[in-house]
mmCIF file of C-alpha atoms in Angstrom:
data_model
loop_
_atom_site.group_PDB
_atom_site.id
_atom_site.type_symbol
_atom_site.label_atom_id
_atom_site.label_comp_id
_atom_site.label_asym_id
_atom_site.label_seq_id
_atom_site.Cartn_x
_atom_site.Cartn_y
_atom_site.Cartn_z
ATOM 1 C CA UNK A 1 176.384 -89.562 -8.830
ATOM 2 C CA UNK A 2 179.243 -91.120 -6.910
ATOM 3 C CA UNK A 3 179.774 -91.931 -3.261
ATOM 4 C CA UNK A 4 181.829 -94.072 -0.907
ATOM 5 C CA UNK A 5 180.243 -97.316 0.249
ATOM 6 C CA UNK A 6 181.283 -100.192 2.488
ATOM 7 C CA UNK A 7 181.574 -103.270 0.281
ATOM 8 C CA UNK A 8 183.077 -105.679 2.802
ATOM 9 C CA UNK A 9 182.709 -106.155 6.572
ATOM 10 C CA UNK A 10 180.852 -103.027 7.776
ATOM 11 C CA UNK A 11 181.657 -102.146 11.382
ATOM 12 C CA UNK A 12 179.877 -100.114 14.053
ATOM 13 C CA UNK A 13 181.188 -97.940 16.856
ATOM 14 C CA UNK A 14 180.167 -98.227 20.507
ATOM 15 C CA UNK A 15 177.014 -96.196 19.829
ATOM 16 C CA UNK A 16 175.900 -98.569 17.091
ATOM 17 C CA UNK A 17 176.633 -96.112 14.278
ATOM 18 C CA UNK A 18 178.312 -97.437 11.158
ATOM 19 C CA UNK A 19 181.953 -96.373 10.902
ATOM 20 C CA UNK A 20 182.456 -94.705 7.531
ATOM 21 C CA UNK A 21 185.220 -93.176 5.447
ATOM 22 C CA UNK A 22 185.014 -90.923 2.396
ATOM 23 C CA UNK A 23 187.110 -91.250 -0.750
ATOM 24 C CA UNK A 24 187.320 -87.914 -2.555
ATOM 25 C CA UNK A 25 186.948 -87.773 -6.356
ATOM 26 C CA UNK A 26 190.625 -86.796 -6.680
ATOM 27 C CA UNK A 27 191.763 -89.811 -4.677
ATOM 28 C CA UNK A 28 189.390 -92.095 -6.563
ATOM 29 C CA UNK A 29 190.591 -90.821 -9.914
ATOM 30 C CA UNK A 30 194.234 -91.401 -8.994
ATOM 31 C CA UNK A 31 193.539 -94.895 -7.667
ATOM 32 C CA UNK A 32 191.670 -95.728 -10.873
ATOM 33 C CA UNK A 33 194.668 -94.655 -12.936
ATOM 34 C CA UNK A 34 197.020 -96.778 -10.834
ATOM 35 C CA UNK A 35 194.715 -99.790 -11.190
ATOM 36 C CA UNK A 36 194.608 -99.340 -14.961
ATOM 37 C CA UNK A 37 198.340 -98.738 -15.208
ATOM 38 C CA UNK A 38 199.123 -101.940 -13.319
ATOM 39 C CA UNK A 39 196.233 -103.883 -14.875
ATOM 40 C CA UNK A 40 195.166 -104.935 -11.388
ATOM 41 C CA UNK A 41 191.414 -104.598 -10.664
ATOM 42 C CA UNK A 42 191.952 -105.949 -7.135
ATOM 43 C CA UNK A 43 194.369 -103.195 -6.117
ATOM 44 C CA UNK A 44 193.447 -101.124 -3.051
ATOM 45 C CA UNK A 45 194.995 -98.470 -0.833
ATOM 46 C CA UNK A 46 195.627 -99.871 2.646
ATOM 47 C CA UNK A 47 195.536 -97.260 5.415
ATOM 48 C CA UNK A 48 196.861 -98.022 8.876
ATOM 49 C CA UNK A 49 197.405 -96.038 12.059
ATOM 50 C CA UNK A 50 200.385 -96.827 14.264
ATOM 51 C CA UNK A 51 201.950 -95.263 17.327
ATOM 52 C CA UNK A 52 204.769 -92.900 16.461
ATOM 53 C CA UNK A 53 205.524 -89.605 14.804
ATOM 54 C CA UNK A 54 205.824 -86.230 16.478
ATOM 55 C CA UNK A 55 202.173 -86.192 17.630
ATOM 56 C CA UNK A 56 201.695 -89.732 18.945
ATOM 57 C CA UNK A 57 200.094 -91.438 15.936
ATOM 58 C CA UNK A 58 201.004 -91.661 12.275
ATOM 59 C CA UNK A 59 199.295 -92.700 9.061
ATOM 60 C CA UNK A 60 200.825 -95.541 7.071
ATOM 61 C CA UNK A 61 199.668 -96.073 3.500
ATOM 62 C CA UNK A 62 200.578 -98.792 1.030
ATOM 63 C CA UNK A 63 199.177 -100.420 -2.079
ATOM 64 C CA UNK A 64 197.849 -103.924 -1.598
ATOM 65 C CA UNK A 65 196.046 -106.540 -3.654
ATOM 66 C CA UNK A 66 192.757 -107.868 -2.305
ATOM 67 C CA UNK A 67 191.500 -111.386 -2.964
ATOM 68 C CA UNK A 68 188.153 -111.639 -4.796
ATOM 69 C CA UNK A 69 185.472 -110.457 -2.373
ATOM 70 C CA UNK A 70 182.334 -112.519 -1.691
ATOM 71 C CA UNK A 71 179.610 -111.620 -4.255
ATOM 72 C CA UNK A 72 177.181 -110.622 -1.488
ATOM 73 C CA UNK A 73 179.720 -108.164 -0.123
ATOM 74 C CA UNK A 74 180.800 -106.540 -3.361
ATOM 75 C CA UNK A 75 177.585 -106.487 -5.387
ATOM 76 C CA UNK A 76 177.142 -102.719 -5.423
ATOM 77 C CA UNK A 77 180.761 -102.031 -6.268
ATOM 78 C CA UNK A 78 180.909 -104.628 -9.022
ATOM 79 C CA UNK A 79 177.773 -103.256 -10.611
ATOM 80 C CA UNK A 80 178.920 -99.645 -10.490
ATOM 81 C CA UNK A 81 182.564 -99.070 -11.398
ATOM 82 C CA UNK A 82 183.921 -95.547 -11.611
ATOM 83 C CA UNK A 83 184.636 -94.135 -15.061
ATOM 84 C CA UNK A 84 188.302 -94.845 -15.723
ATOM 85 C CA UNK A 85 190.416 -96.486 -18.435
ATOM 86 C CA UNK A 86 190.772 -100.243 -18.032
ATOM 87 C CA UNK A 87 192.639 -103.004 -19.760
ATOM 88 C CA UNK A 88 190.863 -105.597 -21.878
ATOM 89 C CA UNK A 89 192.796 -108.327 -20.109
ATOM 90 C CA UNK A 90 193.545 -108.729 -16.409
ATOM 91 C CA UNK A 91 196.463 -110.522 -14.757
ATOM 92 C CA UNK A 92 196.153 -113.847 -12.971
ATOM 93 C CA UNK A 93 194.854 -113.351 -9.398
ATOM 94 C CA UNK A 94 197.729 -115.478 -8.113
ATOM 95 C CA UNK A 95 200.372 -113.258 -9.682
ATOM 96 C CA UNK A 96 199.200 -109.625 -9.542
ATOM 97 C CA UNK A 97 201.625 -107.013 -10.844
ATOM 98 C CA UNK A 98 203.665 -104.951 -8.432
ATOM 99 C CA UNK A 99 203.077 -101.168 -8.677
ATOM 100 C CA UNK A 100 206.046 -99.114 -9.790
ATOM 101 C CA UNK A 101 208.381 -97.353 -7.349
ATOM 102 C CA UNK A 102 207.067 -94.006 -8.595
ATOM 103 C CA UNK A 103 203.526 -94.979 -7.613
ATOM 104 C CA UNK A 104 204.767 -96.341 -4.283
ATOM 105 C CA UNK A 105 206.195 -92.936 -3.442
ATOM 106 C CA UNK A 106 202.767 -91.347 -3.904
ATOM 107 C CA UNK A 107 201.112 -93.543 -1.297
ATOM 108 C CA UNK A 108 203.966 -93.495 1.190
ATOM 109 C CA UNK A 109 204.530 -90.340 3.265
ATOM 110 C CA UNK A 110 208.209 -89.618 3.802
ATOM 111 C CA UNK A 111 207.950 -90.246 7.556
ATOM 112 C CA UNK A 112 206.851 -93.876 7.207
ATOM 113 C CA UNK A 113 208.704 -97.033 6.268
ATOM 114 C CA UNK A 114 205.980 -98.869 4.349
ATOM 115 C CA UNK A 115 207.357 -98.108 0.911
ATOM 116 C CA UNK A 116 207.119 -101.591 -0.579
ATOM 117 C CA UNK A 117 203.767 -102.342 -2.246
ATOM 118 C CA UNK A 118 202.187 -105.671 -1.331
ATOM 119 C CA UNK A 119 201.410 -107.834 -4.353
ATOM 120 C CA UNK A 120 200.246 -110.960 -2.466
ATOM 121 C CA UNK A 121 196.443 -110.965 -1.967
ATOM 122 C CA UNK A 122 195.837 -109.639 1.530
ATOM 123 C CA UNK A 123 192.532 -109.382 3.406
ATOM 124 C CA UNK A 124 192.579 -109.679 7.171
ATOM 125 C CA UNK A 125 189.846 -110.793 9.541
ATOM 126 C CA UNK A 126 189.066 -107.312 10.874
ATOM 127 C CA UNK A 127 189.513 -105.442 7.581
ATOM 128 C CA UNK A 128 186.775 -103.222 6.177
ATOM 129 C CA UNK A 129 186.805 -102.345 2.477
ATOM 130 C CA UNK A 130 185.350 -99.120 1.073
ATOM 131 C CA UNK A 131 184.788 -98.380 -2.614
ATOM 132 C CA UNK A 132 184.075 -95.227 -4.588
ATOM 133 C CA UNK A 133 181.028 -96.332 -6.544
ATOM 134 C CA UNK A 134 178.871 -94.778 -9.211
ATOM 135 C CA UNK A 135 175.108 -94.720 -8.905
ATOM 136 C CA UNK A 136 172.530 -94.041 -11.574
ATOM 137 C CA UNK A 137 169.767 -91.851 -10.185
ATOM 138 C CA UNK A 138 166.406 -93.558 -10.076
ATOM 139 C CA UNK A 139 167.861 -96.947 -10.910
ATOM 140 C CA UNK A 140 168.382 -99.758 -8.441
ATOM 141 C CA UNK A 141 171.605 -101.641 -8.877
ATOM 142 C CA UNK A 142 171.298 -105.312 -9.780
ATOM 143 C CA UNK A 143 173.758 -108.084 -8.879
ATOM 144 C CA UNK A 144 176.069 -108.922 -11.786
ATOM 145 C CA UNK A 145 175.408 -112.143 -13.647
ATOM 146 C CA UNK A 146 178.062 -114.901 -13.691
ATOM 147 C CA UNK A 147 178.819 -114.140 -17.336
ATOM 148 C CA UNK A 148 179.671 -110.549 -16.445
ATOM 149 C CA UNK A 149 182.072 -111.369 -13.608
ATOM 150 C CA UNK A 150 185.144 -110.943 -15.798
ATOM 151 C CA UNK A 151 184.139 -107.508 -17.063
ATOM 152 C CA UNK A 152 183.097 -106.485 -13.539
ATOM 153 C CA UNK A 153 186.558 -107.256 -12.216
ATOM 154 C CA UNK A 154 188.274 -105.373 -15.033
ATOM 155 C CA UNK A 155 186.173 -102.281 -14.261
ATOM 156 C CA UNK A 156 186.435 -102.569 -10.490
ATOM 157 C CA UNK A 157 185.988 -99.298 -8.552
ATOM 158 C CA UNK A 158 188.733 -97.593 -6.511
ATOM 159 C CA UNK A 159 189.016 -99.135 -3.047
ATOM 160 C CA UNK A 160 190.583 -98.489 0.348
ATOM 161 C CA UNK A 161 190.973 -100.995 3.181
ATOM 162 C CA UNK A 162 191.413 -100.378 6.919
ATOM 163 C CA UNK A 163 191.819 -102.720 9.868
ATOM 164 C CA UNK A 164 189.465 -102.362 12.833
ATOM 165 C CA UNK A 165 191.654 -100.258 15.175
ATOM 166 C CA UNK A 166 192.671 -97.907 12.354
ATOM 167 C CA UNK A 167 189.069 -97.430 11.262
ATOM 168 C CA UNK A 168 188.133 -96.623 14.858
ATOM 169 C CA UNK A 169 190.642 -93.740 14.851
ATOM 170 C CA UNK A 170 189.908 -92.510 11.329
ATOM 171 C CA UNK A 171 186.144 -92.952 11.052
ATOM 172 C CA UNK A 172 184.538 -89.884 9.530
ATOM 173 C CA UNK A 173 187.757 -88.856 7.763
ATOM 174 C CA UNK A 174 188.407 -88.275 4.066
ATOM 175 C CA UNK A 175 191.036 -89.901 1.884
ATOM 176 C CA UNK A 176 192.291 -87.243 -0.512
ATOM 177 C CA UNK A 177 195.017 -86.906 -3.141
ATOM 178 C CA UNK A 178 197.092 -83.747 -3.133
ATOM 179 C CA UNK A 179 199.501 -82.310 -5.679
ATOM 180 C CA UNK A 180 202.123 -80.047 -4.139
ATOM 181 C CA UNK A 181 205.578 -78.717 -4.962
ATOM 182 C CA UNK A 182 207.168 -81.224 -2.595
ATOM 183 C CA UNK A 183 205.350 -84.095 -4.281
ATOM 184 C CA UNK A 184 201.962 -85.684 -4.854
ATOM 185 C CA UNK A 185 200.505 -88.178 -2.411
ATOM 186 C CA UNK A 186 197.409 -89.564 -0.751
ATOM 187 C CA UNK A 187 196.504 -87.912 2.539
ATOM 188 C CA UNK A 188 193.964 -88.151 5.341
ATOM 189 C CA UNK A 189 191.961 -84.960 5.801
ATOM 190 C CA UNK A 190 189.145 -83.746 8.048
ATOM 191 C CA UNK A 191 189.772 -86.321 10.763
ATOM 192 C CA UNK A 192 187.130 -85.414 13.390
ATOM 193 C CA UNK A 193 189.095 -87.216 16.114
ATOM 194 C CA UNK A 194 192.428 -85.432 15.586
ATOM 195 C CA UNK A 195 193.225 -82.581 17.959
ATOM 196 C CA UNK A 196 196.492 -81.590 16.287
ATOM 197 C CA UNK A 197 198.738 -82.688 13.441
ATOM 198 C CA UNK A 198 202.195 -82.030 12.062
ATOM 199 C CA UNK A 199 202.866 -79.801 9.081
ATOM 200 C CA UNK A 200 203.443 -82.715 6.726
ATOM 201 C CA UNK A 201 200.064 -84.202 7.655
ATOM 202 C CA UNK A 202 201.352 -87.688 8.501
ATOM 203 C CA UNK A 203 201.329 -87.497 12.310
ATOM 204 C CA UNK A 204 198.453 -86.537 14.602
ATOM 205 C CA UNK A 205 197.098 -86.586 18.130
ATOM 206 C CA UNK A 206 193.573 -87.689 19.012
ATOM 207 C CA UNK A 207 190.792 -86.848 21.407
ATOM 208 C CA UNK A 208 189.955 -89.260 24.193
ATOM 209 C CA UNK A 209 187.729 -91.903 22.637
#
């Protein structure tokens, strides 16, 4: 059984409800493959919302490298990586590999300008990190031991990261991966706060919050 969990800095809306996102299995599978391909267990998909586009707001997506998360924040994700191929050795945290241009095109809609993946570890004060984790039914996850930290990093689950304002606008949405004739890319779907969107799915308007 798999689900999306907050593994760093959970945030609540004005009603006190936790603001959540969902990573679909297709998106998680693709992120896992990118992580394995680049041998970077700290890779994540950063999703931002900025003013612009034909409907007022637009999604910006880019690959980023996260610094090691505090053990208390990432226990569940470290103990339950998604099933995906991984490398026996991982790169130095200070010099993570840069994803290929082909991969960059998948995470960057044609209407945005964020087409350069970020290789420098990046975690901002208001960022929230979500992971697609695997749970064993009837078994409670245990924190990883110090001796297993290396293997936990190499089998790290797929992750997305959003800043506070972006999460406020996208809470309740899904991060999906689509394969179309015009190209394959990550997309936001089922945004409960969007009133309209453009045909390419990168620009949207929102309800009054």
